[in-house]
mmCIF file of C-alpha atoms in Angstrom:
data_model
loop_
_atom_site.group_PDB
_atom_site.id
_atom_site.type_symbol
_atom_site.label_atom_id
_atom_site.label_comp_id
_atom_site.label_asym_id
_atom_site.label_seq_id
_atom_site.Cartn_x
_atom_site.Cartn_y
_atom_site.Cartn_z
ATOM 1 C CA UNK A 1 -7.220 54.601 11.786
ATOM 2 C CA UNK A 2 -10.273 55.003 13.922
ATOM 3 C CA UNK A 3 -10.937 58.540 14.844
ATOM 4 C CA UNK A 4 -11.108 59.410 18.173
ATOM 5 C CA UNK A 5 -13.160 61.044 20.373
ATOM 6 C CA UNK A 6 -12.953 63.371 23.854
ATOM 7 C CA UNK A 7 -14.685 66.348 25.301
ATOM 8 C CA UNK A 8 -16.951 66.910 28.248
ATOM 9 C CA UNK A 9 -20.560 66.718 28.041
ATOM 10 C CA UNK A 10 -23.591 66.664 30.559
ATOM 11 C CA UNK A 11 -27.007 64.718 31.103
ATOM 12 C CA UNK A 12 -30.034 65.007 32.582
ATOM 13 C CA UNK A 13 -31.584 62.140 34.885
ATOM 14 C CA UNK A 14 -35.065 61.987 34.872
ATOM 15 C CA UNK A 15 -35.504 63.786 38.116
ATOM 16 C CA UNK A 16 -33.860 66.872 36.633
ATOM 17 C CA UNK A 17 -30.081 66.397 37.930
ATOM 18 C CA UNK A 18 -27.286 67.246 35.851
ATOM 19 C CA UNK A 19 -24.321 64.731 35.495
ATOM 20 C CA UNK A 20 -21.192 65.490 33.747
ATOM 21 C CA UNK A 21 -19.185 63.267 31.613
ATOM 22 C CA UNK A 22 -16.008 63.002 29.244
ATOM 23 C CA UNK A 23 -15.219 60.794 26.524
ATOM 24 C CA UNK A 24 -11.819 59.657 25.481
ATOM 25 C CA UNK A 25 -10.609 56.882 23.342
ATOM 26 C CA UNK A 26 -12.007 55.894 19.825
ATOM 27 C CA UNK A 27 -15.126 57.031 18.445
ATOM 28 C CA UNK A 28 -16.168 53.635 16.657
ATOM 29 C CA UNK A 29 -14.879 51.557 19.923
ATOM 30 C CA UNK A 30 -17.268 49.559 22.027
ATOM 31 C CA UNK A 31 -18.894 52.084 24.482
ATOM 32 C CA UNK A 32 -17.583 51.420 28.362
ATOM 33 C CA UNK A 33 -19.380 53.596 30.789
ATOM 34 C CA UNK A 34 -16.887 53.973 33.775
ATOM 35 C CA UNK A 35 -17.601 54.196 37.424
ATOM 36 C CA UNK A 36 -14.644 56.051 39.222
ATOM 37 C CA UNK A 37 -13.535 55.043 43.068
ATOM 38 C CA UNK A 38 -13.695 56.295 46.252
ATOM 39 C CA UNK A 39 -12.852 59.414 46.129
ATOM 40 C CA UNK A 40 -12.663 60.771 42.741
ATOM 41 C CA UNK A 41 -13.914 62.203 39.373
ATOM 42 C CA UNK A 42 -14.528 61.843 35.361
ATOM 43 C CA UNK A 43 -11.028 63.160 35.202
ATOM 44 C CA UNK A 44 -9.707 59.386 36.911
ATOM 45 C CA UNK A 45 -8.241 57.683 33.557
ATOM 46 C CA UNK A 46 -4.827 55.971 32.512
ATOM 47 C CA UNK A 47 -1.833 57.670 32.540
ATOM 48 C CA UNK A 48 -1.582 56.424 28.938
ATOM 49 C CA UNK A 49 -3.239 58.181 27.045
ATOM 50 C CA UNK A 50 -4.051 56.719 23.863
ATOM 51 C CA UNK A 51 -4.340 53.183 25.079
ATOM 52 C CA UNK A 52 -7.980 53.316 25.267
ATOM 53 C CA UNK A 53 -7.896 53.885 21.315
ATOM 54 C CA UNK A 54 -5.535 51.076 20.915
ATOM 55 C CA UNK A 55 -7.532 49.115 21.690
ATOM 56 C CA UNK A 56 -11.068 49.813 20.519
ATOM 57 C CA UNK A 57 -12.924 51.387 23.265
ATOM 58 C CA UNK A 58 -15.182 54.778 23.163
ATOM 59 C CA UNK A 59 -14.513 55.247 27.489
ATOM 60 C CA UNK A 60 -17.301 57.450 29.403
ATOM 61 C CA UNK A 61 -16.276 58.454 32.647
ATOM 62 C CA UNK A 62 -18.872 60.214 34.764
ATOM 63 C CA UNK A 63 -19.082 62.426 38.340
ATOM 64 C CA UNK A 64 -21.017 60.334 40.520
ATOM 65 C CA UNK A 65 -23.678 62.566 42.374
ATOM 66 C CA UNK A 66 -21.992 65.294 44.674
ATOM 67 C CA UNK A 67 -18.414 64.892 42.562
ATOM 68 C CA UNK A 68 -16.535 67.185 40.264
ATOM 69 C CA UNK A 69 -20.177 69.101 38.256
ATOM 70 C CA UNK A 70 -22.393 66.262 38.338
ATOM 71 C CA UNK A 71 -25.740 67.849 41.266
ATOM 72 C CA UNK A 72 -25.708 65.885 44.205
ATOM 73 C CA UNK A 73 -28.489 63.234 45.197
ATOM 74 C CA UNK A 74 -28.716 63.083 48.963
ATOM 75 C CA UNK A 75 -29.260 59.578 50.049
ATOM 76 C CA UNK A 76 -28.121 57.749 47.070
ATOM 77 C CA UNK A 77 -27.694 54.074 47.239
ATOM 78 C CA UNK A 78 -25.460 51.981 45.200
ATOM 79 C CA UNK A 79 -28.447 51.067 42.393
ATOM 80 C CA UNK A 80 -29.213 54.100 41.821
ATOM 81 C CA UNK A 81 -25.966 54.498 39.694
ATOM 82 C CA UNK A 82 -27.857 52.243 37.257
ATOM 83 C CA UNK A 83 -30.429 54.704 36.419
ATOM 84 C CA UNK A 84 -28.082 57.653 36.324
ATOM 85 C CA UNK A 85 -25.792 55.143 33.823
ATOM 86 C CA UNK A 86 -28.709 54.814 31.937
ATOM 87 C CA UNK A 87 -29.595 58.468 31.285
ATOM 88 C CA UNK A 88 -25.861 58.951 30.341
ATOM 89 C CA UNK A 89 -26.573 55.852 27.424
ATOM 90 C CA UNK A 90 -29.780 57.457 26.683
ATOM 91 C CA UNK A 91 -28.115 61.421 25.764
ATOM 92 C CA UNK A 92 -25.403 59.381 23.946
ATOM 93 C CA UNK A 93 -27.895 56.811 22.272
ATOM 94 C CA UNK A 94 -26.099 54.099 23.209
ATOM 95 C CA UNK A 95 -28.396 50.849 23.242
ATOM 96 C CA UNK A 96 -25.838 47.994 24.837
ATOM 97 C CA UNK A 97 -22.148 49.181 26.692
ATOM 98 C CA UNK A 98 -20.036 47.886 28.994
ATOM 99 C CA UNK A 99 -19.339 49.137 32.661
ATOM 100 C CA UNK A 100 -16.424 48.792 34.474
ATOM 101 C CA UNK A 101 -15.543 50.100 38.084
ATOM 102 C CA UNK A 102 -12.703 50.110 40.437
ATOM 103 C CA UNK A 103 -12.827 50.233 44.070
ATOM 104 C CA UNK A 104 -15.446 52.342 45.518
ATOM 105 C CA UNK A 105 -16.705 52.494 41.643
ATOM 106 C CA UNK A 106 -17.309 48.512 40.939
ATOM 107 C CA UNK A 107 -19.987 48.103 42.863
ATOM 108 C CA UNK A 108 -21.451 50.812 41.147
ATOM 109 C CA UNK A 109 -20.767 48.884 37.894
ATOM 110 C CA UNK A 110 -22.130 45.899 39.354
ATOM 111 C CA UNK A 111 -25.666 47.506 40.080
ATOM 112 C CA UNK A 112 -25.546 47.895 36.202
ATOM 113 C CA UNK A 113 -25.218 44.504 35.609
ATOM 114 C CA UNK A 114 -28.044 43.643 38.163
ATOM 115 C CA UNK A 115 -30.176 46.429 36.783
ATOM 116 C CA UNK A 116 -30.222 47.364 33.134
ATOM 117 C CA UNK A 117 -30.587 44.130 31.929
ATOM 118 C CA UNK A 118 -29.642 43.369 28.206
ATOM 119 C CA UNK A 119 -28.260 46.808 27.644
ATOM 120 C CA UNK A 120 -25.166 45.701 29.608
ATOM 121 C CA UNK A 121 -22.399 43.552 27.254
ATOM 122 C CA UNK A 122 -20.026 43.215 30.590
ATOM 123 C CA UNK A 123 -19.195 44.607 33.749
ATOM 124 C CA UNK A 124 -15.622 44.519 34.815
ATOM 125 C CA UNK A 125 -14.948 44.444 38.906
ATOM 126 C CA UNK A 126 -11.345 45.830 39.841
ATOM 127 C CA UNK A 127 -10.859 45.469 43.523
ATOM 128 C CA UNK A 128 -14.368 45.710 44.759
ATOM 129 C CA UNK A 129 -15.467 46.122 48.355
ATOM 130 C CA UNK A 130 -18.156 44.028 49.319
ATOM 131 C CA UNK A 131 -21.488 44.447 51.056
ATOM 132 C CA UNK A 132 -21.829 45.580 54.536
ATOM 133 C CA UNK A 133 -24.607 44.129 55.593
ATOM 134 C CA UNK A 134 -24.193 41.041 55.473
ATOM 135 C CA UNK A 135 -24.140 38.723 58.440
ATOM 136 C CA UNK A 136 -21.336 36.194 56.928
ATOM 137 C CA UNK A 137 -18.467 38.364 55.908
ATOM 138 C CA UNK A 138 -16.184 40.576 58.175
ATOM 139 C CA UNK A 139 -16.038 43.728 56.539
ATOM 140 C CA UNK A 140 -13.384 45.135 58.420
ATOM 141 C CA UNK A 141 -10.699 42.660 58.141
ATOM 142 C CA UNK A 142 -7.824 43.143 56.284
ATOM 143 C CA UNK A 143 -9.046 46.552 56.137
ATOM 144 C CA UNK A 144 -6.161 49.374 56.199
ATOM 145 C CA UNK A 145 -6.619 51.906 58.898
ATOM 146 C CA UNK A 146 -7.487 54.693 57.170
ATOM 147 C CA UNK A 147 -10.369 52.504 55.673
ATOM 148 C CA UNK A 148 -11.772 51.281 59.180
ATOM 149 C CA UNK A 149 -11.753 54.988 60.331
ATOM 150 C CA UNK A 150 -13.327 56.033 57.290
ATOM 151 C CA UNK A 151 -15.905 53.523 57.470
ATOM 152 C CA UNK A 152 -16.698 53.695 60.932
ATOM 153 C CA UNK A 153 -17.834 57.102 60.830
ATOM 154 C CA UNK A 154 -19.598 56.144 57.626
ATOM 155 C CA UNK A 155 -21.972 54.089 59.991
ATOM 156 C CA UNK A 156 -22.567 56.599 62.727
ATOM 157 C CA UNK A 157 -24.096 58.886 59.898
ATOM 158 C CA UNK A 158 -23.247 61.660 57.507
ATOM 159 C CA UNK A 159 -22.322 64.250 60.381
ATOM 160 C CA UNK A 160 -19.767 62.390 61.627
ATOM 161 C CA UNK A 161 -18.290 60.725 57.960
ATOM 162 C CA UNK A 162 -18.801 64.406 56.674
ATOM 163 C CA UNK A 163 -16.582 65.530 59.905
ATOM 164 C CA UNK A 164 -14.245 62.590 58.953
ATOM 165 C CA UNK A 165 -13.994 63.437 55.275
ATOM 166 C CA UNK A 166 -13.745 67.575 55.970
ATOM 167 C CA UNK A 167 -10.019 68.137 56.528
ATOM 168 C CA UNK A 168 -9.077 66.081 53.826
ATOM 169 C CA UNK A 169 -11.139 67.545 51.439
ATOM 170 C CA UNK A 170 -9.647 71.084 52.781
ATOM 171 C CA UNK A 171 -6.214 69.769 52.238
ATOM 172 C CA UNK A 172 -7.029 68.338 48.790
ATOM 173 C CA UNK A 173 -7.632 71.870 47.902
ATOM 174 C CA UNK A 174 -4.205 73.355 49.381
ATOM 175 C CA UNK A 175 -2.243 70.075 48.429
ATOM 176 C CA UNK A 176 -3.159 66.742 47.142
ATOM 177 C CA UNK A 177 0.071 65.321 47.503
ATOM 178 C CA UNK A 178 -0.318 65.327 51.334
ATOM 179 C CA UNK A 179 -3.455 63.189 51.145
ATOM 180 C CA UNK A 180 -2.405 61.225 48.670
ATOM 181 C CA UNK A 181 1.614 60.196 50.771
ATOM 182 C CA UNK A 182 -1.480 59.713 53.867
ATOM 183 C CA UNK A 183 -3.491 57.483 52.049
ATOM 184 C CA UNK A 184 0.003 55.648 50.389
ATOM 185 C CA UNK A 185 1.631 55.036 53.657
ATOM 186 C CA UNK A 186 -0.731 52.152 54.414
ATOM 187 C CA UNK A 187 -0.234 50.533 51.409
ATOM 188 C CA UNK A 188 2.349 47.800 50.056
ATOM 189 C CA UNK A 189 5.062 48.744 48.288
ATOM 190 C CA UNK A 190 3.572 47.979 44.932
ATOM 191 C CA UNK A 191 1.094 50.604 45.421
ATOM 192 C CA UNK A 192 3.790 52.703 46.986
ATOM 193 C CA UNK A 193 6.272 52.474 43.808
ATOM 194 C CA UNK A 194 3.354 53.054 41.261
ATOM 195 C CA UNK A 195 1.281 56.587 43.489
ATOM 196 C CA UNK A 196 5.717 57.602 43.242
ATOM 197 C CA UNK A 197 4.957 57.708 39.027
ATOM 198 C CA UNK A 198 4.456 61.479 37.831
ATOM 199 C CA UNK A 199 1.916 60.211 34.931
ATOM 200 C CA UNK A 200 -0.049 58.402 37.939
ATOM 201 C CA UNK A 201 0.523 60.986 40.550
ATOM 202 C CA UNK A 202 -0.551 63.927 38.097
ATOM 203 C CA UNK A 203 -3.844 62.364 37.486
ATOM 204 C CA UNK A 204 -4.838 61.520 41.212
ATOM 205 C CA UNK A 205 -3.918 65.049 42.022
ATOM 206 C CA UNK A 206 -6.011 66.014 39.213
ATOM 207 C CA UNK A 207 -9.154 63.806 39.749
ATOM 208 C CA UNK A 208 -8.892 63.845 43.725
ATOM 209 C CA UNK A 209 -9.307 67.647 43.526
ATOM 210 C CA UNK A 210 -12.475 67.569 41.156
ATOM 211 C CA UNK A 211 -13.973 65.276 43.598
ATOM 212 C CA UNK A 212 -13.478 67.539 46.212
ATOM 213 C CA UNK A 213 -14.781 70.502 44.203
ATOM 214 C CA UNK A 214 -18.598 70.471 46.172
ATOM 215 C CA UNK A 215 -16.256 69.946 49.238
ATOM 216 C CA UNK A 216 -17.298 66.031 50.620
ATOM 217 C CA UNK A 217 -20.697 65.817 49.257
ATOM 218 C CA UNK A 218 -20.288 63.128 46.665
ATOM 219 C CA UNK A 219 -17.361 61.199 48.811
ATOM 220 C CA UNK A 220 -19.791 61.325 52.032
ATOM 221 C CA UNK A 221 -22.650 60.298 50.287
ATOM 222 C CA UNK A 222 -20.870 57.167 48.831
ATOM 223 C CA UNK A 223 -19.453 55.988 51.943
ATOM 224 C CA UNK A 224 -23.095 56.426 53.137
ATOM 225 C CA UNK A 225 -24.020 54.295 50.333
ATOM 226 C CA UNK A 226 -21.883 51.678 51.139
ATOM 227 C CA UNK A 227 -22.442 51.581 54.833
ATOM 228 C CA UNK A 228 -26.167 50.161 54.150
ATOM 229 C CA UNK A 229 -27.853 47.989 51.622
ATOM 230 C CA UNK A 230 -26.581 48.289 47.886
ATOM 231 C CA UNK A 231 -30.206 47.778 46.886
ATOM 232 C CA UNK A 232 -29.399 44.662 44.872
ATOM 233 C CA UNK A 233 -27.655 41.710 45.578
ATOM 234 C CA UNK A 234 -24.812 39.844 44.362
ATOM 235 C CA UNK A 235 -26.903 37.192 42.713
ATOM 236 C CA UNK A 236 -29.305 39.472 41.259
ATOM 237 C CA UNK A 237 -26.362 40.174 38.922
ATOM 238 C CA UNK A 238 -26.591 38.209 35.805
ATOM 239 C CA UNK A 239 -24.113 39.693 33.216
ATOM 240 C CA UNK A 240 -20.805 38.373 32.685
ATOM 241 C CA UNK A 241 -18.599 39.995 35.274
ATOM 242 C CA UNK A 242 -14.879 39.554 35.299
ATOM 243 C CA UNK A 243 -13.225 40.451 38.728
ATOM 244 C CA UNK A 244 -9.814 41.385 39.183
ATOM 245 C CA UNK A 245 -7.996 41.434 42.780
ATOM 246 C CA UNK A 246 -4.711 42.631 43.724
ATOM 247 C CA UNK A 247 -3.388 39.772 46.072
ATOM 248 C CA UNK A 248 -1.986 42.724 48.563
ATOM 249 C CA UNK A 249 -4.530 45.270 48.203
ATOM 250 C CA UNK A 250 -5.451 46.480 51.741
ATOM 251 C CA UNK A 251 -8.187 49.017 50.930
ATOM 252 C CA UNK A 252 -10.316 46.483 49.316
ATOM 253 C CA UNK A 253 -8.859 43.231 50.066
ATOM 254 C CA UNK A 254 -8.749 39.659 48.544
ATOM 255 C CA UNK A 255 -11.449 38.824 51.069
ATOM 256 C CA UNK A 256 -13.743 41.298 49.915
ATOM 257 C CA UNK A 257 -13.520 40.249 45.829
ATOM 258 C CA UNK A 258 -13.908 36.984 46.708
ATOM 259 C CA UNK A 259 -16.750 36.954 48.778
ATOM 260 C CA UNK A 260 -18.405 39.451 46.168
ATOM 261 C CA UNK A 261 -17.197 36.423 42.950
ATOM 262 C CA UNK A 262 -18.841 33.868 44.994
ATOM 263 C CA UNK A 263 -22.029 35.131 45.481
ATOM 264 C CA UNK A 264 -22.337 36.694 41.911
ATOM 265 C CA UNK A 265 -24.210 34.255 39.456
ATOM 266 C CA UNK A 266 -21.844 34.433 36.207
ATOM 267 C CA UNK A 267 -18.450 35.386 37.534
ATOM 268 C CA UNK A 268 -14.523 35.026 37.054
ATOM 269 C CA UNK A 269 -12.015 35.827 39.841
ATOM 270 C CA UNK A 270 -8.662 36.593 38.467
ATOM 271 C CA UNK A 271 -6.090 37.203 41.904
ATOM 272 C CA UNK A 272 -3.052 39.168 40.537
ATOM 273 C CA UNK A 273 -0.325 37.597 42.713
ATOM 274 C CA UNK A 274 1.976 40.389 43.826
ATOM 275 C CA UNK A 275 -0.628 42.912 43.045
ATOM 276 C CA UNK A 276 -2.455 45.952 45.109
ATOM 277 C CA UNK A 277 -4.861 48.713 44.639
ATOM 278 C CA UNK A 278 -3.782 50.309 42.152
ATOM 279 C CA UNK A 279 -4.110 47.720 38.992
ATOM 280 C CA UNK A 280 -2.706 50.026 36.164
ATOM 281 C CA UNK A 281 -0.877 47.415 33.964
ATOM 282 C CA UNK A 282 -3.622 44.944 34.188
ATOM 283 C CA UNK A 283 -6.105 47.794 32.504
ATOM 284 C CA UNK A 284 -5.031 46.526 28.584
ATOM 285 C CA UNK A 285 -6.301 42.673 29.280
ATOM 286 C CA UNK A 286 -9.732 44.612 31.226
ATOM 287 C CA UNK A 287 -10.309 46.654 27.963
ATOM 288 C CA UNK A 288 -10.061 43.922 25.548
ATOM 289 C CA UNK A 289 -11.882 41.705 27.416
ATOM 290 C CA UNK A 290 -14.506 44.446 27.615
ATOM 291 C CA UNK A 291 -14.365 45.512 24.312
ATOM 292 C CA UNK A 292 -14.787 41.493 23.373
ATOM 293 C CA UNK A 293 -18.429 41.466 24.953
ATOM 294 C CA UNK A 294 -19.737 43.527 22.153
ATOM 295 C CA UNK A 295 -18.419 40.275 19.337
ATOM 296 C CA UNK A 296 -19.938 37.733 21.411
ATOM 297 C CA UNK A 297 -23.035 39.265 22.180
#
């Protein structure tokens, strides 16, 4: 029986910031540093929790800047998760890992792969956005409302997204449930019948109020982020990536993980027919697939 492992711990980045992290899963596994979405915390996991043990993998899940206790870097871009990835590694002396991301987190995972070079076995891609700023895509369509909204004030600026994000991240303090039945009432019923689970519900209550615990620092900051350059591109990523869409997902939809799989250099696009945001049962084929980088490699 492998043993396994959990607890919080912090790093330092080499410009002095603080980042927190937890481990869960099994202590010999293959080392996946995770990049949590838009918004959330170290606490986002599976409501199963000794799946990550089953099989094989040592998970790290970290507060981007501004979220749960991790210090806040004003003006972050997407790349610079790399670095901050990196320092995590470096505290746990990890030499190679895998990344993974979903949603607002896999491009975050994808700077790792564009970034860190050897030290990355794989980077998994659940449900990415894509680039902004790019002149042959349509960001917005297909987009849920709540997304376009969200967005749009992300590219007048941070006073406006932070006047966006404010009374959400007040109510996520009095009652996550309320944002969370907001945020669920855009989405297909697949997403609808999973956010109704008390194992799932419990932990997005859980990690959406950690995120929320600098008030919308870290959740402005990444919708800044997003709404210019990622400071890599696409092909610049030259890892193995494995990308998996939900066919019905409306807050990052098909449009956006394919145009994202088609630009990347050494990709696979798996489309989940039937599937949406929220791509819980698919998360035992992501870990072994993950965890398989480290035998190949």
């Amino acid at each position: 029986m492998i043993p396994a492992v959990g607890g919080e711990g912090t790093a330092k980045t080499p410009d002095g910031r603080t980042l927190a992290h937890v481990e869960r899963g099994a202590a010999d596994g293959v080392p996946v540093l995770v990049n949590h979405g838009t918004p959330g915390s170290r606490l986002s996991r599976h409501p199963d929790s000794e799946l990550y043990e089953r099989h094989g993998v040592r998970m790290i899940a970290y507060d981007r800047p501004g979220y749960g206790l991790s210090d806040p870097h004003p003006g972050r871009s997407v790349a610079d998760a790399a670095s901050d990835i990196g320092a995590i590694a470096d505290k746990l002396g990890l030499d190679r890992f895998a990344v993974v991301g979903g949603s607002g987190g896999a491009p975050h995972a994808l700077a790792c792969g564009a970034l860190l070079g050897d030290r990355v076995l794989r980077v998994g891609a659940l449900v990415t956005p894509a680039p902004s700023d790019t002149d042959d895509f349509d960001f917005f369509e297909g987009l849920a409302d709540i997304n376009v909204k969200e967005f749009g004030a992300a590219l007048e600026g941070r006073e406006a997204v932070e006047a966006f994000i404010q009374p959400y991240a007040d109510e996520l303090r009095r009652n996550p449930d309320t944002v969370i039945e907001e945020i669920v009432s855009e989405l297909p019923e697949v997403d609808r019948e999973i956010a109704e689970r008390e194992g799932f519900r419990a932990i997005m209550r859980e990690s959406f109020s950690e995120a929320v615990r600098q008030g919308v620092r870290g959740w402005a900051d990444d919708d800044l982020a997003f709404a210019k350059s990622w400071g890599f591109e696409p092909e610049d990523v030259h890892a193995e990536v494995r990308l998996w869409q939900g066919e019905l997902d409306v807050l990052a939809p098909r449009s956006h993980g394919e145009y994202v799989a088609g630009r990347l250099p050494n990709a696979r696009f798996e489309l989940l027919e039937g599937g949406g945001h929220f791509l819980d049962e698919e998360w035992a084929v992501v870990l072994d697939w993950l965890a398989a980088g480290a035998a190949v490699t």
